[in-house]
XYZ file of C-alpha atoms in Angstrom:
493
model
C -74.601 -119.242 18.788
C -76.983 -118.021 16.385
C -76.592 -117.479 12.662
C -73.982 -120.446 12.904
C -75.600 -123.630 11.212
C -73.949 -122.730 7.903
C -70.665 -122.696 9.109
C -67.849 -125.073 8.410
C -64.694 -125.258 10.401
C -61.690 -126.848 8.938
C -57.785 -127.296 8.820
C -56.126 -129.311 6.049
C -53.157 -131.316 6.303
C -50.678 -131.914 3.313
C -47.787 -133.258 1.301
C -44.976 -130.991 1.753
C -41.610 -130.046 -0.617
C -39.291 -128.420 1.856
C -40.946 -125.626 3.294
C -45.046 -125.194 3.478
C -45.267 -123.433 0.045
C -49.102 -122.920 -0.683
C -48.226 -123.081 -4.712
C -46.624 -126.857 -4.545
C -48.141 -128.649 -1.541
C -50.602 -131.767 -1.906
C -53.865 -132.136 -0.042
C -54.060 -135.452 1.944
C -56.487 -135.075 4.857
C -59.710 -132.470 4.429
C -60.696 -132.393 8.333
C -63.702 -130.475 9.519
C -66.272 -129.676 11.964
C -70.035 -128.740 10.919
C -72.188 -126.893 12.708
C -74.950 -128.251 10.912
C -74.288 -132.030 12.159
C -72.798 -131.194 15.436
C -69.821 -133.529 14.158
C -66.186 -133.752 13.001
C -65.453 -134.971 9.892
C -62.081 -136.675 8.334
C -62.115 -136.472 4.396
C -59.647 -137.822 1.761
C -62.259 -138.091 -1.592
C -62.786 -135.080 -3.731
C -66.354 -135.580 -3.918
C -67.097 -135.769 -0.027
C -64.749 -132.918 0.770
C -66.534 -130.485 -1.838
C -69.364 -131.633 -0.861
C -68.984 -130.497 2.482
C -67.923 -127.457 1.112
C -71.186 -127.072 -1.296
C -73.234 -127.325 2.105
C -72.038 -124.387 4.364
C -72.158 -120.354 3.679
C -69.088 -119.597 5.788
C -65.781 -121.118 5.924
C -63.673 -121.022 8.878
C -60.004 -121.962 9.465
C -56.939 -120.524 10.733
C -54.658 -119.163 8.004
C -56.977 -120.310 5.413
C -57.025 -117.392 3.382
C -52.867 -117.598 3.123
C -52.624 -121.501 2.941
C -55.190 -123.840 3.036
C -57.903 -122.145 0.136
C -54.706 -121.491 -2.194
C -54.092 -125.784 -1.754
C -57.686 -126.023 -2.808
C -58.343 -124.263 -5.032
C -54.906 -125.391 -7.257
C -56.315 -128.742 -7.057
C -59.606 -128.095 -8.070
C -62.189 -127.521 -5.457
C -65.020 -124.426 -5.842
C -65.244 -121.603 -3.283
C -66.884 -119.113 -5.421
C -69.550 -117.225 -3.352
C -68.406 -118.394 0.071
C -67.785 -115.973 2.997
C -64.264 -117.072 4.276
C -63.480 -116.427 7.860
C -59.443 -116.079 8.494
C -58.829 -116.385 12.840
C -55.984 -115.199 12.324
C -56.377 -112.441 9.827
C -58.501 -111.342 12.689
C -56.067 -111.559 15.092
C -53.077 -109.920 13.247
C -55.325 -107.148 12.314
C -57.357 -106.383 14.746
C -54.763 -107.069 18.116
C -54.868 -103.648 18.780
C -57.919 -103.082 19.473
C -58.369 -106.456 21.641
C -58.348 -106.055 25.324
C -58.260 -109.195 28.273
C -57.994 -109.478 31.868
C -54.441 -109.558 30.905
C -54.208 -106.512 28.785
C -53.843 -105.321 25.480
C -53.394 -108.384 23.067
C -51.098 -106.541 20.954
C -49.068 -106.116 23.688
C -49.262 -110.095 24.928
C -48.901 -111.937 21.387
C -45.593 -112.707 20.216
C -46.618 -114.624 17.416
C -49.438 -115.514 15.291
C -49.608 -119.813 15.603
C -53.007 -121.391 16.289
C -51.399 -122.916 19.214
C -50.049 -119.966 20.823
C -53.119 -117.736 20.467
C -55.491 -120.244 22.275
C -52.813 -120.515 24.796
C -52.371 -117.452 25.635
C -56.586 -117.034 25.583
C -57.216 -119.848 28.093
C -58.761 -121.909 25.120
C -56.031 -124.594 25.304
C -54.116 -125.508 28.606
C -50.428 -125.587 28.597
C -50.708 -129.345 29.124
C -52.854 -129.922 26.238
C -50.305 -128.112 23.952
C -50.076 -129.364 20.159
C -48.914 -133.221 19.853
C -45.750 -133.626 17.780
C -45.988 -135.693 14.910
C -43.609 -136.957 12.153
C -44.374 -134.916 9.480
C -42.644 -137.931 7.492
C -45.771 -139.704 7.108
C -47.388 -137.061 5.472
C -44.869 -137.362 2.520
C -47.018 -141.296 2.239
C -49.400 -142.166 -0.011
C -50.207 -145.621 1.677
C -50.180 -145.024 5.927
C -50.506 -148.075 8.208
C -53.626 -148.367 10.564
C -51.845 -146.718 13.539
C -50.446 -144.261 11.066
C -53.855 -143.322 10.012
C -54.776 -143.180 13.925
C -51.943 -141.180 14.522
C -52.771 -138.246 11.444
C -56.255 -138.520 12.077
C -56.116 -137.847 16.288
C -53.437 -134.592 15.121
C -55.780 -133.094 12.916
C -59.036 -133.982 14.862
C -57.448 -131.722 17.746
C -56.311 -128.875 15.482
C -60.013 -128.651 14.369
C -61.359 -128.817 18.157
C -59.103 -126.042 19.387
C -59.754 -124.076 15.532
C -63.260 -124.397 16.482
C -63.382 -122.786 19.846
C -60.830 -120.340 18.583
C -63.812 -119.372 15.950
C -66.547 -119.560 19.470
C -64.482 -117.339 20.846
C -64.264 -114.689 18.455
C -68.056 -114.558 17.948
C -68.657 -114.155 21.620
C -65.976 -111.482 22.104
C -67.128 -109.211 19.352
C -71.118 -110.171 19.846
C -71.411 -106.865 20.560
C -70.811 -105.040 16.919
C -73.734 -106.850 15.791
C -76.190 -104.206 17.291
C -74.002 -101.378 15.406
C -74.502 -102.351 11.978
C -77.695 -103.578 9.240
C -78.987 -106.375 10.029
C -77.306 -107.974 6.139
C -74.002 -107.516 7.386
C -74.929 -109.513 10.964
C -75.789 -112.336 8.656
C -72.773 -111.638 6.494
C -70.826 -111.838 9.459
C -69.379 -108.813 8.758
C -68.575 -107.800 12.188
C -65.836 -110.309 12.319
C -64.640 -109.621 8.809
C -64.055 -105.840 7.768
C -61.535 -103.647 10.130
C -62.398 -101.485 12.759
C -62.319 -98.048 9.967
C -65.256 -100.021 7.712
C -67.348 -101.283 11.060
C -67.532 -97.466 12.296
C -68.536 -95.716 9.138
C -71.267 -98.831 8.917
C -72.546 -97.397 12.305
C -72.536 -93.979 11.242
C -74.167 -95.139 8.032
C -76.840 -97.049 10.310
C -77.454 -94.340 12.692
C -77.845 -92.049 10.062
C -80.136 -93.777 7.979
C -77.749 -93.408 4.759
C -76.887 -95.073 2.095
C -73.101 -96.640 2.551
C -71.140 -95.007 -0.355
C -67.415 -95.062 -0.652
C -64.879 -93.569 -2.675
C -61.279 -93.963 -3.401
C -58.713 -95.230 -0.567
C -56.688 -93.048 1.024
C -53.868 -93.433 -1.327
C -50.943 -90.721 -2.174
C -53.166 -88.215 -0.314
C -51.368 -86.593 2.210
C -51.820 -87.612 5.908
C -52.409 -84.535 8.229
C -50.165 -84.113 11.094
C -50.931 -86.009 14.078
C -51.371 -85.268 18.005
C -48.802 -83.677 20.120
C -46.134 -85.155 21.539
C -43.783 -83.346 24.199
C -40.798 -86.122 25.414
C -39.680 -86.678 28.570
C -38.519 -83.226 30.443
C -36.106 -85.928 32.423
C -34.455 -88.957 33.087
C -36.310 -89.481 36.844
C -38.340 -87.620 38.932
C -39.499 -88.543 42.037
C -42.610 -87.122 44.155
C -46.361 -86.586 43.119
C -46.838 -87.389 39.525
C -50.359 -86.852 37.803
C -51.332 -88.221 34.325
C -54.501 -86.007 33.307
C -56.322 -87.190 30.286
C -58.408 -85.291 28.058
C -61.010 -88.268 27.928
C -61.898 -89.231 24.264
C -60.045 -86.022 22.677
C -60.371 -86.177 19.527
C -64.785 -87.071 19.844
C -65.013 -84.234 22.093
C -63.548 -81.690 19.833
C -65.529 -83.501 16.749
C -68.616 -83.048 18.536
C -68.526 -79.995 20.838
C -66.585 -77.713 17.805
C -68.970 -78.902 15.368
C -66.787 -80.519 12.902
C -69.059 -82.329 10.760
C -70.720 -79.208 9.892
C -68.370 -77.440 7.462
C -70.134 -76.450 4.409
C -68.240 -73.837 1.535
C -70.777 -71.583 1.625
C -71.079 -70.186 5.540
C -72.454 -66.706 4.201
C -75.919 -67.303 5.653
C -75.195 -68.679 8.871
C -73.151 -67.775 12.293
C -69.977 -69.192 12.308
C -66.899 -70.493 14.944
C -63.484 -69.983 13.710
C -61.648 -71.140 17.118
C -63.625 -69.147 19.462
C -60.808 -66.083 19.312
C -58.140 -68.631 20.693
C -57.852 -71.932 18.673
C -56.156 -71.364 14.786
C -58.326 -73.345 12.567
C -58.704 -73.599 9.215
C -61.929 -74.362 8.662
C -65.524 -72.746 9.848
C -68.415 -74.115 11.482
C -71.566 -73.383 12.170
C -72.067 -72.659 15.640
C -76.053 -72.150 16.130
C -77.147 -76.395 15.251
C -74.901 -79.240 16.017
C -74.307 -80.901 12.982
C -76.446 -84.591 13.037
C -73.065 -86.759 13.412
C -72.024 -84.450 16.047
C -74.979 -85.269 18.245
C -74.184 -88.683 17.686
C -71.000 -88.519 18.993
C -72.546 -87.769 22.355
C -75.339 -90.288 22.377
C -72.308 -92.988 21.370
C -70.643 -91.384 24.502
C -73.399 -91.070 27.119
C -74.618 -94.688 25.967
C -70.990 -95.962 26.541
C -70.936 -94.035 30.225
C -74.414 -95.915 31.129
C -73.099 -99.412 29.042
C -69.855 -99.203 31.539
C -72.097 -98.930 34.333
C -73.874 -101.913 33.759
C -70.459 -104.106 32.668
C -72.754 -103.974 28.984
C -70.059 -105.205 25.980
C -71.313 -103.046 24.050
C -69.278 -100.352 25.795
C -66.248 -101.576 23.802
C -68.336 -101.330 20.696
C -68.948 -97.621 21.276
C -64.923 -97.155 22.246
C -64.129 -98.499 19.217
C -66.678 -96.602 17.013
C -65.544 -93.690 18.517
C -61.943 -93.676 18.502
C -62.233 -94.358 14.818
C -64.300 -91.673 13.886
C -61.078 -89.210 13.336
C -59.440 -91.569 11.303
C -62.151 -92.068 8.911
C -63.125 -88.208 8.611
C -59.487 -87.773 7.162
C -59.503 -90.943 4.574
C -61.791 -90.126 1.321
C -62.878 -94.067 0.862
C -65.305 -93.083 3.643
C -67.174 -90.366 1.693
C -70.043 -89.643 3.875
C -68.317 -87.935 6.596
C -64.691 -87.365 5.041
C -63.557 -83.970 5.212
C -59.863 -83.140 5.047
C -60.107 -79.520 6.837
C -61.936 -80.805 9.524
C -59.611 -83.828 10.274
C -56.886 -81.444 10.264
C -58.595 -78.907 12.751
C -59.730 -81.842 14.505
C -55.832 -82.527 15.384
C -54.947 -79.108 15.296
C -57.307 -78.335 18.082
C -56.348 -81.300 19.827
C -52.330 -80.282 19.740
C -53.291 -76.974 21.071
C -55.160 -77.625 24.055
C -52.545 -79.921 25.231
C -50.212 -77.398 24.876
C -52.295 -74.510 26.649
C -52.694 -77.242 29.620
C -49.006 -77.110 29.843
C -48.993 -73.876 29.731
C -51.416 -72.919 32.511
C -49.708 -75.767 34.287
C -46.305 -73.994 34.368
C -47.730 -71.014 35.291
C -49.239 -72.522 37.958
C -45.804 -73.770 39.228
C -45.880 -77.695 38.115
C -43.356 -79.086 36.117
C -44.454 -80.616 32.946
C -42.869 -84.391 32.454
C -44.312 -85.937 29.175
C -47.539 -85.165 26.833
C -48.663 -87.585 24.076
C -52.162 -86.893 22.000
C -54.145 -86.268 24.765
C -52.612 -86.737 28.287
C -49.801 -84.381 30.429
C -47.871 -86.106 32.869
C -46.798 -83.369 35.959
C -45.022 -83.271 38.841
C -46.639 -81.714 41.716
C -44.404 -79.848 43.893
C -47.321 -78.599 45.957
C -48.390 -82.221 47.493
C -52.003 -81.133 46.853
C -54.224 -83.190 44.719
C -57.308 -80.607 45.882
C -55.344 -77.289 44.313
C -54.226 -79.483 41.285
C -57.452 -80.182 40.245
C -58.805 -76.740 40.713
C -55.751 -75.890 37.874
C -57.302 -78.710 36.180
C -60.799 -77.359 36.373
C -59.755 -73.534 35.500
C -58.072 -75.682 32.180
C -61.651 -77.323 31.057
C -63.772 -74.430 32.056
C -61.583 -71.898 29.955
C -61.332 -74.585 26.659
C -65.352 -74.924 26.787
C -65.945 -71.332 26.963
C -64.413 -71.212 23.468
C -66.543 -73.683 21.848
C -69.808 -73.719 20.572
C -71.465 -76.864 21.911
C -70.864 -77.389 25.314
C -74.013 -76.687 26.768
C -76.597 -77.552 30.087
C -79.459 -76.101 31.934
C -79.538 -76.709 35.756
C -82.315 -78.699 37.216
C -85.456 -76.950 37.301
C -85.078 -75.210 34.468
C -88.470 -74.563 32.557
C -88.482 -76.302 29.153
C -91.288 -74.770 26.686
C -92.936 -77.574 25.649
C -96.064 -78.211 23.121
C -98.864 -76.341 25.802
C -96.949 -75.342 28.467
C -93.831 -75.822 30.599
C -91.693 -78.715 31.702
C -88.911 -79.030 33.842
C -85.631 -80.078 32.056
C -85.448 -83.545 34.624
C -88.617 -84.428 33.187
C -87.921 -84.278 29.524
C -87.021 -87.680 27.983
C -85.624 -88.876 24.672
C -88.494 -88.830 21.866
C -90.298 -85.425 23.324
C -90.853 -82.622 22.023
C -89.773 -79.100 23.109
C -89.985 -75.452 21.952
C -87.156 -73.650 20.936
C -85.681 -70.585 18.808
C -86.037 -73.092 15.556
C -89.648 -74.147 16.411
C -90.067 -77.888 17.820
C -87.664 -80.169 17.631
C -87.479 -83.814 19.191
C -85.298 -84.769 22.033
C -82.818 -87.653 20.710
C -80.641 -87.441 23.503
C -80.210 -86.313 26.966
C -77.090 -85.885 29.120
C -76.750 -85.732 32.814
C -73.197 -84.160 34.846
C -72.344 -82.330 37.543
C -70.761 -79.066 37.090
C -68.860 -76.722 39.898
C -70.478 -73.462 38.733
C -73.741 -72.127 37.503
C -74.522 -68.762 36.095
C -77.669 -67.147 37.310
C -79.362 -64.827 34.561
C -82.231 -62.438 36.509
C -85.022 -61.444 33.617
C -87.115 -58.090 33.904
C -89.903 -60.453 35.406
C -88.352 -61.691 38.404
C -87.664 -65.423 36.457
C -84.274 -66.704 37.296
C -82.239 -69.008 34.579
C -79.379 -71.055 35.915
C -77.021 -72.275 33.153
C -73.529 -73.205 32.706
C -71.227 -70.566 31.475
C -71.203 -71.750 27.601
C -74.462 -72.207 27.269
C -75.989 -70.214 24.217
C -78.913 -68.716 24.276
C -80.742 -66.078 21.518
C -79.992 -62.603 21.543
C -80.989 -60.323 19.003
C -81.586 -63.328 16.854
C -78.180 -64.811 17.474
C -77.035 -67.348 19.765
C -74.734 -65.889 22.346
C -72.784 -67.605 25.292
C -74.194 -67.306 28.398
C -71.268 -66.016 29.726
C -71.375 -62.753 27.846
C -74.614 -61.517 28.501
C -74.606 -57.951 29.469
C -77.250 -55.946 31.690
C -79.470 -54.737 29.744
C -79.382 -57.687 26.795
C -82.751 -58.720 25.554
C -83.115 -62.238 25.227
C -85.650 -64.972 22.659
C -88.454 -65.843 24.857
C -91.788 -67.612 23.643
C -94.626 -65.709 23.100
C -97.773 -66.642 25.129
């Protein structure tokens, strides 16, 4: 592993008074592995132990933080200006957002112990499960040889398994390092700060800002959540669907332009819900704001990092299932916006609900909704006609929203002296449009079950998805409600 020479891996062992009680036990044994030296250390003198200390950046240890640094430093050792690395901080914190072959590790720990964790990971065999000792003979001053043997072999193997505890962790999140600065890699940040932190430091990264933060969320209110419908029944038997709106809450941040609420809207075209959706807030609707398009680079790079079994899939998942929660706390102040956080759930709440809706109508029985996913019963027996409900649900939803857009393949693309077709446009070009020239930063490819042809006066024939916007009069328009007759922005030869 790289970055790792300064790191120091350690457990202590101590005097006890009853219970472990961080404010009265004694250090006896200072054990530790060094990833400088490639070796494992055993130290009882003040001066070797600190100085072990003195030589490593990073500190690593299970519990440390609650137990072992609180020992120290009563009795007198320095840890000013090291970075101190808590396993199991990590673990209680971050569980739920920690997925194995096994599942969900929130779901699979049932306690916290060193032991249990690297049991439960494969680290440790069942067979090579902790050693009992007599924790009499830590209550000695003055051990035997075989005493000595004894302590020393426990805490030896406490270090081994604490150390590829710590391997562990740096291999499974490897993959945050490419999200954040470069500092914070060799801070070791990724391993440190909570999943909120790591995405605004990816936003921050990607948008070449300064990191700035304000107060925590505090005694501000918390907006309402997602929707939640509970079971229509005790058991029901037949075809049962679960249909997920996939990554809900980044969808509606990106496609209904979220990030781009500003107080004064006087000067430039709006969305208020698209004449369906009750929001609060308005948003421009002829750019996507910056962080918006970001949202569905994240995405499409996640799609193609799935693909290719790339870890830093998971990275993206997290980043972007975060990116709600810090756009309604104020600590992050770059992107926090309490309107849009609410419309963001607002939204959210009400196309589940119109899904059920059209659902019902459509003769299936709703079972359960939570957030973003409607369980039905299909009475029918016909997966084919249940997605076509499905489709008629997403096609109606994007029509109201300003930023779901595509151009078939083919499509001319005005580019810097001349044409291009839109398959032949990558990332980093630069095209023609309404604005002037702008620069491609992202491109997305999917297939869609209708097109909408749009004859011009010259014969030319534009095939676009419904919700595509293009300029008339000197406003964007949707596609879709283009009249005969409409005049439409087209470059000037």
């Amino acid at each position: 592993m790289s970055n790792n020479n300064d790191v120091l891996c350690y457990d202590i062992e101590t005097r006890t008074f009853g219970k472990p009680d961080p404010k009265k036990d004694r250090l006896k044994i200072f054990g530790c592995y060094s990833y400088k030296t490639g070796k494992t250390y055993m130290l009882r003198k003040k001066e070797e132990i600190q100085k072990a200390i003195d030589a490593h950046k990073f500190l690593v240890g299970f519990n440390n933080s609650e137990y072992d640094n609180p020992i120290l430093l009563r009795e007198g050792y320095n840890l000013k200006y090291k970075i101190i690395i808590d396993l199991r901080k990590i673990f209680k914190k971050r569980a739920g957002e920690m997925k194995i072959k096994e599942g969900m590790l929130r779901d699979i720990l049932m306690k916290y112990s060193l032991d249990y964790i690297t049991r439960k990971l494969g680290i440790v065999k069942d067979e090579e499960a902790k050693k009992k000792i007599d924790y009499s003979k830590f209550q000695k001053d003055i051990w035997t040889k075989e005493e000595l043997a004894e302590i020393l072999e426990y805490t030896k193997r406490d270090i081994d398994i604490t150390r590829k505890l710590y391997e562990w962790v740096e291999e499974y999140f490897k993959s945050f390092k490419s999200f954040i600065p470069q500092d914070d890699v060799d801070k070791k940040v990724y391993l440190t700060v909570g999943t909120a932190k790591f995405a605004y430091k990816a936003i921050c990264k990607e948008m070449n800002w300064r990191e700035e933060y304000g107060d925590n969320i505090g005694d501000e209110e918390r907006i309402s959540g997602g929707y939640v419908a509970y079971p229509a029944g005790e058991r029901f038997e037949g075809d049962i669907y679960c249909l997920d709106f996939n990554s809900l809450y980044p969808h509606i941040l990106s496609q209904c332009n979220l990030y781009s609420r500003k107080k004064d809207m006087s000067d430039r075209p709006v969305w208020t819900g698209g004449g369906k959706w009750q929001v609060e807030g308005a948003y421009h609707s002829d750019n996507i704001a910056k962080v918006g398009n970001l949202i569905v680079k994240w995405y499409n790079d996640r799609v193609e990092f799935k693909k290719k079994g790339d870890r830093r899939e998971y990275s993206i998942k997290i980043i972007l299932n975060t990116m709600y929660g810090i756009l309604d706390n104020p600590h992050y102040i770059r992107v926090h916006d309490k309107v849009a956080s609410g419309d963001c759930t607002r939204i959210g709440r009400q196309w589940i609900k119109f899904a059920r809706k059209i659902f019902k109508q459509n003769g299936y029985t709703n079972i359960y909704s939570d957030t973003d996913s409607c369980f039905l019963l299909d009475p029918f027996k016909n997966k084919d006609k249940m997605l076509k409900v499905k489709d008629k649900i997403i096609n109606d939803i994007k029509a109201t929203v300003p930023f779901p857009q595509c151009l078939a393949k083919g499509t001319l693309i005005n580019v810097p002296g001349g044409t291009r077709k839109i398959e032949d446009i990558k990332v980093g070009d630069i095209i023609e449009n309404f604005d002037g020239e702008s620069i491609v930063i992202n491109k997305i490819r999917k297939k869609v079950s209708k097109l909408l042809k749009i004859t011009l006066k010259n014969g030319d024939n534009i095939f676009v998805t419904h919700q595509h916007r293009l300029l008339k009069n000197n406003k964007p328009v949707v596609a879709s409600k283009l009249k005969i007759g409409d005049k439409l922005w087209q470059k000037k030869q």
